[in-house]
């Protein structure tokens, strides 16, 4: 019964049902009792056969803030400092189910909250050159959605 159940779950998650020797990841979206539930599916080969792991993520759950993540004081301070930095990249890594997505959504929430409360008077990029008549926002498109970017958001000059 286990191989047929595994195959059914893999079909629902749009995974390759024939490939049982390679690890695969997918997801199933399901609505139950009026709430959206995201089911993350991970498969892996073991010596006893294929292992399938399901993780349930409630989409109706509110996004937690950075201070609720459980970071230590200097970790929280470093994360806040990095988020306030105008340049750079933040890399979040870890094993499956360790909270990478939760951390990133908390960071996005902190950024959008600070953007709503601050009101910049002039941006440095728009005053950089007196000969330039275009502001930076006209040359560099920005993402409007935290989950999906358009091809025009590839940070290339237009």
mmCIF file of C-alpha atoms in Angstrom:
data_model
loop_
_atom_site.group_PDB
_atom_site.id
_atom_site.type_symbol
_atom_site.label_atom_id
_atom_site.label_comp_id
_atom_site.label_asym_id
_atom_site.label_seq_id
_atom_site.Cartn_x
_atom_site.Cartn_y
_atom_site.Cartn_z
ATOM 1 C CA UNK A 1 0.000 0.000 0.000
ATOM 2 C CA UNK A 2 2.888 2.409 0.708
ATOM 3 C CA UNK A 3 4.098 2.624 -2.935
ATOM 4 C CA UNK A 4 0.598 3.453 -4.208
ATOM 5 C CA UNK A 5 0.091 6.088 -1.493
ATOM 6 C CA UNK A 6 3.492 7.573 -2.296
ATOM 7 C CA UNK A 7 2.625 7.693 -6.001
ATOM 8 C CA UNK A 8 -0.726 9.406 -5.309
ATOM 9 C CA UNK A 9 0.932 12.094 -3.169
ATOM 10 C CA UNK A 10 3.610 12.638 -5.841
ATOM 11 C CA UNK A 11 0.932 13.063 -8.535
ATOM 12 C CA UNK A 12 -0.880 15.643 -6.401
ATOM 13 C CA UNK A 13 2.414 17.538 -5.882
ATOM 14 C CA UNK A 14 3.333 17.398 -9.604
ATOM 15 C CA UNK A 15 6.415 15.252 -8.955
ATOM 16 C CA UNK A 16 7.857 12.505 -11.158
ATOM 17 C CA UNK A 17 6.235 9.247 -9.942
ATOM 18 C CA UNK A 18 8.746 7.036 -11.769
ATOM 19 C CA UNK A 19 11.845 8.567 -10.173
ATOM 20 C CA UNK A 20 12.150 6.964 -6.739
ATOM 21 C CA UNK A 21 15.944 7.237 -6.465
ATOM 22 C CA UNK A 22 16.294 11.014 -6.473
ATOM 23 C CA UNK A 23 15.102 13.441 -3.778
ATOM 24 C CA UNK A 24 12.203 15.638 -4.937
ATOM 25 C CA UNK A 25 10.336 18.588 -3.455
ATOM 26 C CA UNK A 26 6.879 19.871 -4.331
ATOM 27 C CA UNK A 27 3.743 21.342 -2.855
ATOM 28 C CA UNK A 28 0.009 20.809 -2.762
ATOM 29 C CA UNK A 29 -2.478 23.625 -2.147
ATOM 30 C CA UNK A 30 -5.645 22.548 -0.369
ATOM 31 C CA UNK A 31 -8.601 24.420 1.055
ATOM 32 C CA UNK A 32 -10.216 22.993 4.160
ATOM 33 C CA UNK A 33 -12.917 24.633 6.285
ATOM 34 C CA UNK A 34 -12.491 27.849 4.300
ATOM 35 C CA UNK A 35 -8.734 28.092 5.028
ATOM 36 C CA UNK A 36 -5.890 27.685 2.551
ATOM 37 C CA UNK A 37 -3.361 25.059 3.596
ATOM 38 C CA UNK A 38 -0.051 24.612 1.822
ATOM 39 C CA UNK A 39 1.265 21.034 1.995
ATOM 40 C CA UNK A 40 5.004 20.809 1.287
ATOM 41 C CA UNK A 41 6.071 17.392 -0.012
ATOM 42 C CA UNK A 42 9.625 16.018 0.189
ATOM 43 C CA UNK A 43 10.668 12.576 -1.012
ATOM 44 C CA UNK A 44 13.919 10.702 -0.484
ATOM 45 C CA UNK A 45 15.240 7.217 -1.130
ATOM 46 C CA UNK A 46 16.014 5.044 1.915
ATOM 47 C CA UNK A 47 17.220 1.471 2.287
ATOM 48 C CA UNK A 48 13.619 0.456 3.111
ATOM 49 C CA UNK A 49 12.066 2.227 0.103
ATOM 50 C CA UNK A 50 10.897 5.743 -0.586
ATOM 51 C CA UNK A 51 10.284 8.144 2.292
ATOM 52 C CA UNK A 52 7.651 10.869 1.862
ATOM 53 C CA UNK A 53 7.496 13.797 4.298
ATOM 54 C CA UNK A 54 4.496 16.150 4.433
ATOM 55 C CA UNK A 55 4.643 19.532 6.180
ATOM 56 C CA UNK A 56 1.455 21.535 6.684
ATOM 57 C CA UNK A 57 1.643 25.337 6.437
ATOM 58 C CA UNK A 58 -1.451 27.352 7.323
ATOM 59 C CA UNK A 59 -1.665 30.283 4.879
ATOM 60 C CA UNK A 60 -4.123 32.105 7.144
ATOM 61 C CA UNK A 61 -1.546 32.372 9.893
ATOM 62 C CA UNK A 62 -0.317 35.892 10.517
ATOM 63 C CA UNK A 63 3.261 36.836 9.692
ATOM 64 C CA UNK A 64 5.382 37.058 12.819
ATOM 65 C CA UNK A 65 7.760 39.934 13.466
ATOM 66 C CA UNK A 66 11.560 39.749 13.706
ATOM 67 C CA UNK A 67 11.550 39.942 17.492
ATOM 68 C CA UNK A 68 9.234 36.897 17.660
ATOM 69 C CA UNK A 69 11.635 34.683 15.675
ATOM 70 C CA UNK A 70 13.566 33.690 18.786
ATOM 71 C CA UNK A 71 16.907 35.148 17.725
ATOM 72 C CA UNK A 72 19.524 35.917 20.355
ATOM 73 C CA UNK A 73 20.163 39.606 21.070
ATOM 74 C CA UNK A 74 23.239 39.990 18.840
ATOM 75 C CA UNK A 75 21.596 37.907 16.083
ATOM 76 C CA UNK A 76 18.545 40.168 16.191
ATOM 77 C CA UNK A 77 20.781 43.258 16.135
ATOM 78 C CA UNK A 78 22.773 41.938 13.161
ATOM 79 C CA UNK A 79 19.602 41.065 11.254
ATOM 80 C CA UNK A 80 18.083 44.513 11.908
ATOM 81 C CA UNK A 81 21.319 46.242 10.840
ATOM 82 C CA UNK A 82 21.484 44.208 7.623
ATOM 83 C CA UNK A 83 17.864 45.009 6.782
ATOM 84 C CA UNK A 84 18.504 48.748 7.242
ATOM 85 C CA UNK A 85 21.539 48.632 4.939
ATOM 86 C CA UNK A 86 20.884 50.200 1.515
ATOM 87 C CA UNK A 87 23.190 47.707 -0.247
ATOM 88 C CA UNK A 88 24.099 44.050 -0.006
ATOM 89 C CA UNK A 89 22.467 40.657 0.042
ATOM 90 C CA UNK A 90 21.053 38.535 2.832
ATOM 91 C CA UNK A 91 21.460 34.773 2.424
ATOM 92 C CA UNK A 92 19.185 32.526 4.488
ATOM 93 C CA UNK A 93 20.078 28.842 4.428
ATOM 94 C CA UNK A 94 19.293 25.742 6.431
ATOM 95 C CA UNK A 95 17.720 22.313 6.293
ATOM 96 C CA UNK A 96 14.130 21.630 5.294
ATOM 97 C CA UNK A 97 11.671 22.937 7.868
ATOM 98 C CA UNK A 98 14.178 25.124 9.723
ATOM 99 C CA UNK A 99 12.254 28.396 9.244
ATOM 100 C CA UNK A 100 13.889 30.004 6.207
ATOM 101 C CA UNK A 101 10.575 31.126 4.696
ATOM 102 C CA UNK A 102 9.273 32.337 8.063
ATOM 103 C CA UNK A 103 12.463 34.365 8.555
ATOM 104 C CA UNK A 104 12.238 35.924 5.095
ATOM 105 C CA UNK A 105 8.577 36.847 5.513
ATOM 106 C CA UNK A 106 9.375 38.440 8.890
ATOM 107 C CA UNK A 107 12.168 40.426 7.192
ATOM 108 C CA UNK A 108 9.849 41.532 4.360
ATOM 109 C CA UNK A 109 7.236 42.525 6.927
ATOM 110 C CA UNK A 110 9.847 44.603 8.823
ATOM 111 C CA UNK A 111 10.949 46.293 5.587
ATOM 112 C CA UNK A 112 7.428 47.160 4.475
ATOM 113 C CA UNK A 113 6.535 48.410 7.951
ATOM 114 C CA UNK A 114 9.600 50.687 8.053
ATOM 115 C CA UNK A 115 8.883 51.931 4.516
ATOM 116 C CA UNK A 116 5.394 52.995 5.598
ATOM 117 C CA UNK A 117 6.629 54.862 8.676
ATOM 118 C CA UNK A 118 9.592 56.661 7.086
ATOM 119 C CA UNK A 119 9.237 59.534 4.662
ATOM 120 C CA UNK A 120 12.432 60.262 2.702
ATOM 121 C CA UNK A 121 12.913 63.916 1.777
ATOM 122 C CA UNK A 122 15.358 63.317 -1.094
ATOM 123 C CA UNK A 123 17.020 60.179 -2.310
ATOM 124 C CA UNK A 124 20.758 60.116 -2.811
ATOM 125 C CA UNK A 125 20.431 58.497 -6.239
ATOM 126 C CA UNK A 126 18.242 61.297 -7.623
ATOM 127 C CA UNK A 127 20.717 64.007 -6.540
ATOM 128 C CA UNK A 128 23.886 62.194 -7.617
ATOM 129 C CA UNK A 129 24.298 63.901 -10.998
ATOM 130 C CA UNK A 130 23.131 67.360 -12.010
ATOM 131 C CA UNK A 131 23.173 66.393 -15.695
ATOM 132 C CA UNK A 132 20.867 63.421 -15.254
ATOM 133 C CA UNK A 133 17.177 64.241 -15.599
ATOM 134 C CA UNK A 134 15.944 60.733 -14.799
ATOM 135 C CA UNK A 135 15.686 59.504 -11.246
ATOM 136 C CA UNK A 136 16.916 56.080 -10.223
ATOM 137 C CA UNK A 137 13.363 54.748 -9.972
ATOM 138 C CA UNK A 138 12.806 55.557 -13.640
ATOM 139 C CA UNK A 139 15.869 53.562 -14.665
ATOM 140 C CA UNK A 140 15.630 50.650 -12.236
ATOM 141 C CA UNK A 141 12.253 48.864 -11.983
ATOM 142 C CA UNK A 142 11.242 47.506 -8.591
ATOM 143 C CA UNK A 143 9.283 44.443 -7.558
ATOM 144 C CA UNK A 144 5.679 44.979 -6.547
ATOM 145 C CA UNK A 145 5.136 41.519 -5.064
ATOM 146 C CA UNK A 146 7.278 39.693 -2.468
ATOM 147 C CA UNK A 147 6.491 36.337 -4.091
ATOM 148 C CA UNK A 148 6.833 36.894 -7.840
ATOM 149 C CA UNK A 149 9.006 39.150 -9.980
ATOM 150 C CA UNK A 150 8.435 40.133 -13.558
ATOM 151 C CA UNK A 151 11.188 39.807 -16.173
ATOM 152 C CA UNK A 152 11.484 43.609 -16.135
ATOM 153 C CA UNK A 153 12.645 43.398 -12.501
ATOM 154 C CA UNK A 154 15.975 41.838 -13.422
ATOM 155 C CA UNK A 155 17.824 45.002 -12.320
ATOM 156 C CA UNK A 156 18.992 45.851 -15.803
ATOM 157 C CA UNK A 157 18.764 49.403 -17.147
ATOM 158 C CA UNK A 158 15.667 50.051 -19.256
#
